[in-house]
Short mmCIF file of C-alpha atoms and ligand atoms in Angstrom, two decimals:
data_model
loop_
_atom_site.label_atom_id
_atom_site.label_comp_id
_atom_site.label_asym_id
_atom_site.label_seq_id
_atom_site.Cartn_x
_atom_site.Cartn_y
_atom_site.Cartn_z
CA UNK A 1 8.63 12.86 19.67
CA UNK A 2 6.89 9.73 18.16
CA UNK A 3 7.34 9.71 14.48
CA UNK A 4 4.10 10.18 12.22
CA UNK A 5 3.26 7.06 10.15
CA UNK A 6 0.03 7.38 7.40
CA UNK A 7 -0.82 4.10 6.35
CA UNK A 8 -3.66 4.24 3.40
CA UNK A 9 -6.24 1.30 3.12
CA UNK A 10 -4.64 0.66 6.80
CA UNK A 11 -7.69 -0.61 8.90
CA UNK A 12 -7.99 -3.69 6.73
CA UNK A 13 -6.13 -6.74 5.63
CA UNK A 14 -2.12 -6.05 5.02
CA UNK A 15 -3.01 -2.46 5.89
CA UNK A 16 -4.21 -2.94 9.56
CA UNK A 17 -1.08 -5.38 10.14
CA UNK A 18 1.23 -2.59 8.50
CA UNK A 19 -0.87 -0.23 11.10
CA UNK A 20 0.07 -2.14 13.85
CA UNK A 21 2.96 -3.11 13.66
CA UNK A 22 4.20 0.77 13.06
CA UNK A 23 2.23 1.66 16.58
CA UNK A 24 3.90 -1.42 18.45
CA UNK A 25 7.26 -0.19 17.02
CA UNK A 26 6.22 3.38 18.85
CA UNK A 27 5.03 5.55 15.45
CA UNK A 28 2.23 7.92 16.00
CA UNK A 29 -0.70 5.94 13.42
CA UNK A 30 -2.97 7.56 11.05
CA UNK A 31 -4.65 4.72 9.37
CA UNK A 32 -6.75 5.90 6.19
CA UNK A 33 -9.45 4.17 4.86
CA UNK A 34 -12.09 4.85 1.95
CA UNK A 35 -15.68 4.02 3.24
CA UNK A 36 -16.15 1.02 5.22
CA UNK A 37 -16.86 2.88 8.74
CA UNK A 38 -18.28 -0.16 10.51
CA UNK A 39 -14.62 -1.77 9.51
CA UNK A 40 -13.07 1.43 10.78
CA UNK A 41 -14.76 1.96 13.89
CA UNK A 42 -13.78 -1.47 15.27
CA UNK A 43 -10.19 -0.94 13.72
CA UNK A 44 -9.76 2.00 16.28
CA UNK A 45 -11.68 0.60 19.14
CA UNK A 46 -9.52 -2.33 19.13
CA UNK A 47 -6.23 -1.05 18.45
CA UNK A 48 -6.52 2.73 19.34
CA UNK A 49 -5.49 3.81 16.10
CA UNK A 50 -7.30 7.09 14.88
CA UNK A 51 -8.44 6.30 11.50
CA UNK A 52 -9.19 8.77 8.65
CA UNK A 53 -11.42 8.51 5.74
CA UNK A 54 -10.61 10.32 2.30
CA UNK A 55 -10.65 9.01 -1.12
CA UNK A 56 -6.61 7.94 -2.83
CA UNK A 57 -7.57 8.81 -5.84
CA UNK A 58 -8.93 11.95 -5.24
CA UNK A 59 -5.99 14.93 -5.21
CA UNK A 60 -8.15 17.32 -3.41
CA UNK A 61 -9.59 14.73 -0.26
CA UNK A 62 -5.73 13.48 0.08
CA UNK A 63 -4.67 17.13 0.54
CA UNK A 64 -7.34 17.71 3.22
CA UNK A 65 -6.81 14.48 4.60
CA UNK A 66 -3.26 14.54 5.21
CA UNK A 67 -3.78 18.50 6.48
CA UNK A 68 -6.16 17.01 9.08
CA UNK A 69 -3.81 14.69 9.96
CA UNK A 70 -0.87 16.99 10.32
CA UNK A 71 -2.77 19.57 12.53
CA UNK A 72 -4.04 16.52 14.72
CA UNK A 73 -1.08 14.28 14.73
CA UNK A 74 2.08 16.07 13.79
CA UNK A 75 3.79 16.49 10.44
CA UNK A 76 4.38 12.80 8.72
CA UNK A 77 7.25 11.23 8.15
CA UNK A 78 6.55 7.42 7.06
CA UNK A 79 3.97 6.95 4.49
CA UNK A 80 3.09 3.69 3.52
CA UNK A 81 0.99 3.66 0.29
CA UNK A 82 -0.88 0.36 0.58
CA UNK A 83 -4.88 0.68 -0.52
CA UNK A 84 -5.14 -0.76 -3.31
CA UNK A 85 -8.18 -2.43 -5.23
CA UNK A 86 -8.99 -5.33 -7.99
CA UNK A 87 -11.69 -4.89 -10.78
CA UNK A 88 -10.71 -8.21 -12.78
CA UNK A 89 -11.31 -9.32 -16.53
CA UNK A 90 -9.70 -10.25 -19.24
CA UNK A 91 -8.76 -7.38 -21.89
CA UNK A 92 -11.57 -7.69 -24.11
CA UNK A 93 -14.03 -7.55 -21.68
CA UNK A 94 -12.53 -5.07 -19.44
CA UNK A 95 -14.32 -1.55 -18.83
CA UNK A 96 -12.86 1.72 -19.24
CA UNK A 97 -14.14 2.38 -15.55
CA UNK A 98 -12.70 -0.73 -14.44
CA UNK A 99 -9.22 -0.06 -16.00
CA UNK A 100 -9.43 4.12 -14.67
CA UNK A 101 -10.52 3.04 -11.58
CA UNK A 102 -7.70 0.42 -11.03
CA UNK A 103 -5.17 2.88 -12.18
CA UNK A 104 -6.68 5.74 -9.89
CA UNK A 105 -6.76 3.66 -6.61
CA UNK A 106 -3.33 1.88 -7.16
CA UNK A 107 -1.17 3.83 -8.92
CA UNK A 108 -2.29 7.71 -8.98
CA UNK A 109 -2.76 7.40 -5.00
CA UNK A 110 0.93 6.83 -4.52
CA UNK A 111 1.23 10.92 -6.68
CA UNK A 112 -1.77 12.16 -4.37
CA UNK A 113 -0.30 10.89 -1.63
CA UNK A 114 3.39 11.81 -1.99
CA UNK A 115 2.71 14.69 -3.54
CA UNK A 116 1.29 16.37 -0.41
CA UNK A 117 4.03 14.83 1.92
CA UNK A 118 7.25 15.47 -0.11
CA UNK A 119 7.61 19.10 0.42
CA UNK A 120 7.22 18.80 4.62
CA UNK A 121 9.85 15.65 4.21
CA UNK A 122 12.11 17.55 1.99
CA UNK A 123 12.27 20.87 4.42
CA UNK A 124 12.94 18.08 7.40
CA UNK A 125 15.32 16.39 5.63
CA UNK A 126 13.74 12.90 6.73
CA UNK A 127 10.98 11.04 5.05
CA UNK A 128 10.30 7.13 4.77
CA UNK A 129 8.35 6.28 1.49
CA UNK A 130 6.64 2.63 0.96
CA UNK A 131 4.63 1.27 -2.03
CA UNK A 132 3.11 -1.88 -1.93
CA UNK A 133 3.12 -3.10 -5.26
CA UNK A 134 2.44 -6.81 -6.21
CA UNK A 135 4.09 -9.81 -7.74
CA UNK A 136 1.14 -9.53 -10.29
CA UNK A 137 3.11 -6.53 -11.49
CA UNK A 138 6.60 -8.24 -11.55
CA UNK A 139 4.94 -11.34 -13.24
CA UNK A 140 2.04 -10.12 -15.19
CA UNK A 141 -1.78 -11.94 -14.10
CA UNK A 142 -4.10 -13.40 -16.70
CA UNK A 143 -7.70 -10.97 -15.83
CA UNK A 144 -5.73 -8.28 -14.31
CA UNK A 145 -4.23 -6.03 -17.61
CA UNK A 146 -5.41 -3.04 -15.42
CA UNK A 147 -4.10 -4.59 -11.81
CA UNK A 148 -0.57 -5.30 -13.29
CA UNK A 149 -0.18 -1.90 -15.34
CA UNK A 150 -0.84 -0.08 -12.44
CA UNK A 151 0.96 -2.46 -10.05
CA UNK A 152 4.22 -1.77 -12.02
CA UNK A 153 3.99 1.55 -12.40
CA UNK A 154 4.45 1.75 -8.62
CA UNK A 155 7.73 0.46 -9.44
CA UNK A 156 8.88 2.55 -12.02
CA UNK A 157 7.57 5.66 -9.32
CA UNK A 158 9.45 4.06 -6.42
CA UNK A 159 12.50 4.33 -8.73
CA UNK A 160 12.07 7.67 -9.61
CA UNK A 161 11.01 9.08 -6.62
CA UNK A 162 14.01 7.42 -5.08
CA UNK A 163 16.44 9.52 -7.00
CA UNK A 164 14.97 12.96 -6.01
CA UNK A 165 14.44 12.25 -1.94
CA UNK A 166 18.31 10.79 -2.35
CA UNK A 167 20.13 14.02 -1.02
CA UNK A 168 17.07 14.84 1.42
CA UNK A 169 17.53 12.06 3.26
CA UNK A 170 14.09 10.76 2.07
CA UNK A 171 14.45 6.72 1.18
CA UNK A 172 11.70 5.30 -1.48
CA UNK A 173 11.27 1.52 -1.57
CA UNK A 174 8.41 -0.71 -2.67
CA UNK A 175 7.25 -4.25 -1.15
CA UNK A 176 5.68 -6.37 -4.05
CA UNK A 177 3.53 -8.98 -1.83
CA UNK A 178 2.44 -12.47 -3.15
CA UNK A 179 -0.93 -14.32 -2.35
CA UNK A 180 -1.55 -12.90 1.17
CA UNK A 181 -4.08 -13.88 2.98
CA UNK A 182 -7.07 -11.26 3.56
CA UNK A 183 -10.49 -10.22 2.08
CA UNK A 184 -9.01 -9.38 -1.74
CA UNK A 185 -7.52 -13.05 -1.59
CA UNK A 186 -10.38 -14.53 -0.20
CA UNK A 187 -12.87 -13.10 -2.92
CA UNK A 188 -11.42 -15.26 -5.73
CA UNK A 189 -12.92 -18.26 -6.73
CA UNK A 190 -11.62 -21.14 -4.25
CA UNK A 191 -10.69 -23.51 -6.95
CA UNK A 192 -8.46 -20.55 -8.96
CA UNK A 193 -6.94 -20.13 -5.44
CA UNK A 194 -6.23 -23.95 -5.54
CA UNK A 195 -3.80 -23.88 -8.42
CA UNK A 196 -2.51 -20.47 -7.19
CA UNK A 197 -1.23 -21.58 -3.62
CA UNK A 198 0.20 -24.84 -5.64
CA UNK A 199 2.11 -22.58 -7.29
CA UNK A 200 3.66 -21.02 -4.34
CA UNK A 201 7.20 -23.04 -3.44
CA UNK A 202 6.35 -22.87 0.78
CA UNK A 203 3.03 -24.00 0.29
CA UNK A 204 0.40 -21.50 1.90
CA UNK A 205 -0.15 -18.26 1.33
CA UNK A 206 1.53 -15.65 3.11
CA UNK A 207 0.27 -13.31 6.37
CA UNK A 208 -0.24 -10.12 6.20
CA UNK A 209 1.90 -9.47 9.25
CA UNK A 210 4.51 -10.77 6.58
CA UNK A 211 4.68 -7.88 4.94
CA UNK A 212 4.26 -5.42 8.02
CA UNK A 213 7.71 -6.85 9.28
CA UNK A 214 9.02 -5.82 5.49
CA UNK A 215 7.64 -2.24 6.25
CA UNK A 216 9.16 -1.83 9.84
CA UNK A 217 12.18 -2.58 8.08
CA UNK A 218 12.42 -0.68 5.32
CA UNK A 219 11.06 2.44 7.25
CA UNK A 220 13.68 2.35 10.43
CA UNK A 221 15.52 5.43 11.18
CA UNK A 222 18.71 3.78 10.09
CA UNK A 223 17.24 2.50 6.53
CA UNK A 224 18.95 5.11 4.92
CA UNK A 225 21.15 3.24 2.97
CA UNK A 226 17.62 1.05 1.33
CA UNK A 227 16.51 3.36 -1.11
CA UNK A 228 14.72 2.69 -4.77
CA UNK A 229 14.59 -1.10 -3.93
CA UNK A 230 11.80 -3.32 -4.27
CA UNK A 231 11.43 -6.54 -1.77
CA UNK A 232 9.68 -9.10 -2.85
CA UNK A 233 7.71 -11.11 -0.26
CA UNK A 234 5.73 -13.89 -2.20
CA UNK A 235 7.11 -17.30 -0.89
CA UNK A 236 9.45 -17.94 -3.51
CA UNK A 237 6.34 -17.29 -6.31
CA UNK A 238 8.25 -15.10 -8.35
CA UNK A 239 12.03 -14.65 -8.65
CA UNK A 240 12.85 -11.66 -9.87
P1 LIG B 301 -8.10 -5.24 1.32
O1 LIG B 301 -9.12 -5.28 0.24
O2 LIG B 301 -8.15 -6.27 2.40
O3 LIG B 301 -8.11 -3.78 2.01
C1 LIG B 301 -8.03 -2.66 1.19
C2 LIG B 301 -7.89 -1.40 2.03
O4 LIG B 301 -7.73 -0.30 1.11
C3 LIG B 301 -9.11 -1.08 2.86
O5 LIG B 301 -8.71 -0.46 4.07
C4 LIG B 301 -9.89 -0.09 1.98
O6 LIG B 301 -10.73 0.80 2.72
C5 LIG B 301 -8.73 0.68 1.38
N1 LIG B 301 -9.08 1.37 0.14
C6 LIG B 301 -9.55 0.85 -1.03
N2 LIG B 301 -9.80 1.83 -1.92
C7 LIG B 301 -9.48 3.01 -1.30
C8 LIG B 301 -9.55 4.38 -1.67
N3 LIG B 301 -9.98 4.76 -2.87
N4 LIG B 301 -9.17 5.33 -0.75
C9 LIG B 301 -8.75 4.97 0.47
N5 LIG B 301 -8.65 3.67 0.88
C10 LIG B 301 -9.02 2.71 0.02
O7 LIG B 301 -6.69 -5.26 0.57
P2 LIG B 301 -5.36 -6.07 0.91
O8 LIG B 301 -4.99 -5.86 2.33
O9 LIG B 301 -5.47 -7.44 0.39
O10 LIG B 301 -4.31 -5.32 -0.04
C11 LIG B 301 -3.56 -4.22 0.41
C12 LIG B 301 -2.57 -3.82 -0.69
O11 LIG B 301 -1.71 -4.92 -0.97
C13 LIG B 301 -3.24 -3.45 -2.02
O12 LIG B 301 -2.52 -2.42 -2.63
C14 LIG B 301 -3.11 -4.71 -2.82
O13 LIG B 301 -3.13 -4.46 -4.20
C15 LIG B 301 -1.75 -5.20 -2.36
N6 LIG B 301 -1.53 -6.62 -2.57
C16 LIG B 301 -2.34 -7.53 -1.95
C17 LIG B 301 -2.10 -8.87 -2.13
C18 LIG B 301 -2.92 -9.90 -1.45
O14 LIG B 301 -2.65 -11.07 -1.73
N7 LIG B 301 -3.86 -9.58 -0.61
C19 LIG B 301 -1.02 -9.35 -3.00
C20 LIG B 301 -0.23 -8.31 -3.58
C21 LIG B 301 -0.50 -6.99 -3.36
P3 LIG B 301 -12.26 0.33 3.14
O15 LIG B 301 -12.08 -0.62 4.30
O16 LIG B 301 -12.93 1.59 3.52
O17 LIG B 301 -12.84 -0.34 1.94
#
């Protein structure tokens, strides 16, 4: 039997590559999404991907979501926690919704999520866990106080998660991306993304298919061994 992958945010940008890759690599795909059906419609048309819409940050839609998806699909074993959203500004400008709803989206999503996979994994002794984080929460990013907090949280969570799946044969790792190139890169101002990509040591920024190839790796049946690590896949951006 094909292994169940859930991919959140994963009919757009480094999602939909992570989404694809997973089914060329022969996983069973459940790509969720939060409200963009036109997006979603012509994800699964093109790709055949069944695609399922329920809120991250919402505990309640993620349980019914990933119950839909077991009773359809099969119980999941590979769970990529990728959507992820920006609401920019500097500190003293910055919102109390645009901080709650960064560190809803980004960081309580990867608890919703896992939280309603762990026990299934735990019982089947098998379970591959990815985070995507960001190099904005390895580095820090000027406008982004509620982007980075939540951004490195996922670390801290990746860490600790890590620990507990250990002897259940569950692996936890996160991938912090760089500049990739897709509709959350394209929205900043082209001359900010000017200095950015001139900050990048190879030059351009990076595919999204970039990091997919990071996932397939880290999620492999014989990843066991990769557990609590973080891979960092920024074009030499950010050492760490
Ligand atoms: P996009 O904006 O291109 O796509 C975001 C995806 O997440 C969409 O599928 C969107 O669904 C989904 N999503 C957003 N909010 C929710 C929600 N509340 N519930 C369910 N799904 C949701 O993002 P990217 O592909 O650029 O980014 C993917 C991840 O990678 C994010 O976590 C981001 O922080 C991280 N990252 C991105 C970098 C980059 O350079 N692009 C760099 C470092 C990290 P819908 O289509 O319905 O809106």
């Amino acid at each position: 039997m094909a292994r169940v992958a859930v991919v959140t945010g994963g009919t757009r940008g480094i999602g939909e590559a992570i989404s694809v890759a997973l089914k060329n690599a022969g996983y069973t795909v459940a790509a969720n999404y939060a409200g963009n059906d036109e997006k979603a419609k012509e994800f699964t048309a093109r790709t055949g991907i069944a695609a399922y819409k329920f809120d991250v940050s919402d505990f309640d839609a993620v349980k019914e979501g990933i119950a839909k998806i077991t009773a359809e699909l099969g119980p999941v074993d590979v769970l990529v926690n990728n959507a992820g959203i920006t609401r920019d500004g500097v500190l003293q400008r910055m919102t109390p919704q645009q901080w709650n709803e960064v560190i809803a989206t980004n960081l309580t999503s990867c608890f919703n999520l896992c939280r309603n996979v762990i026990d299934g994994m735990r019982e089947r002794g098998f379970g591959r866990i990815v985070n995507i984080g960001s190099v904005n929460g390895q580095a820090g990013q000027y406008g982004q106080v509620n982007y980075a907090a939540a951004k490195s949280g996922i670390h801290g969570f990746t860490k600790a998660l890590a620990q507990e799946g250990a002897a259940k044969g569950i692996t936890v790792n996160a991938i912090a991306p760089g500049y990739i190139d897709t509709d959350m890169v394209r929205a900043v101002p082209p001359n900010v993304l000017e200095k950015i990509v001139a900050r990048i040591p190879v030059g351009r920024l990076g595919k999204a298919e970039e990091i997919a190839r990071g996932v397939l790796f880290l999620v492999s049946d014989d990843g066991g061994f990769i557990t609590g690590s973080t891979l960092s896949i920024n074009g030499g951006q950010h050492m760490y």
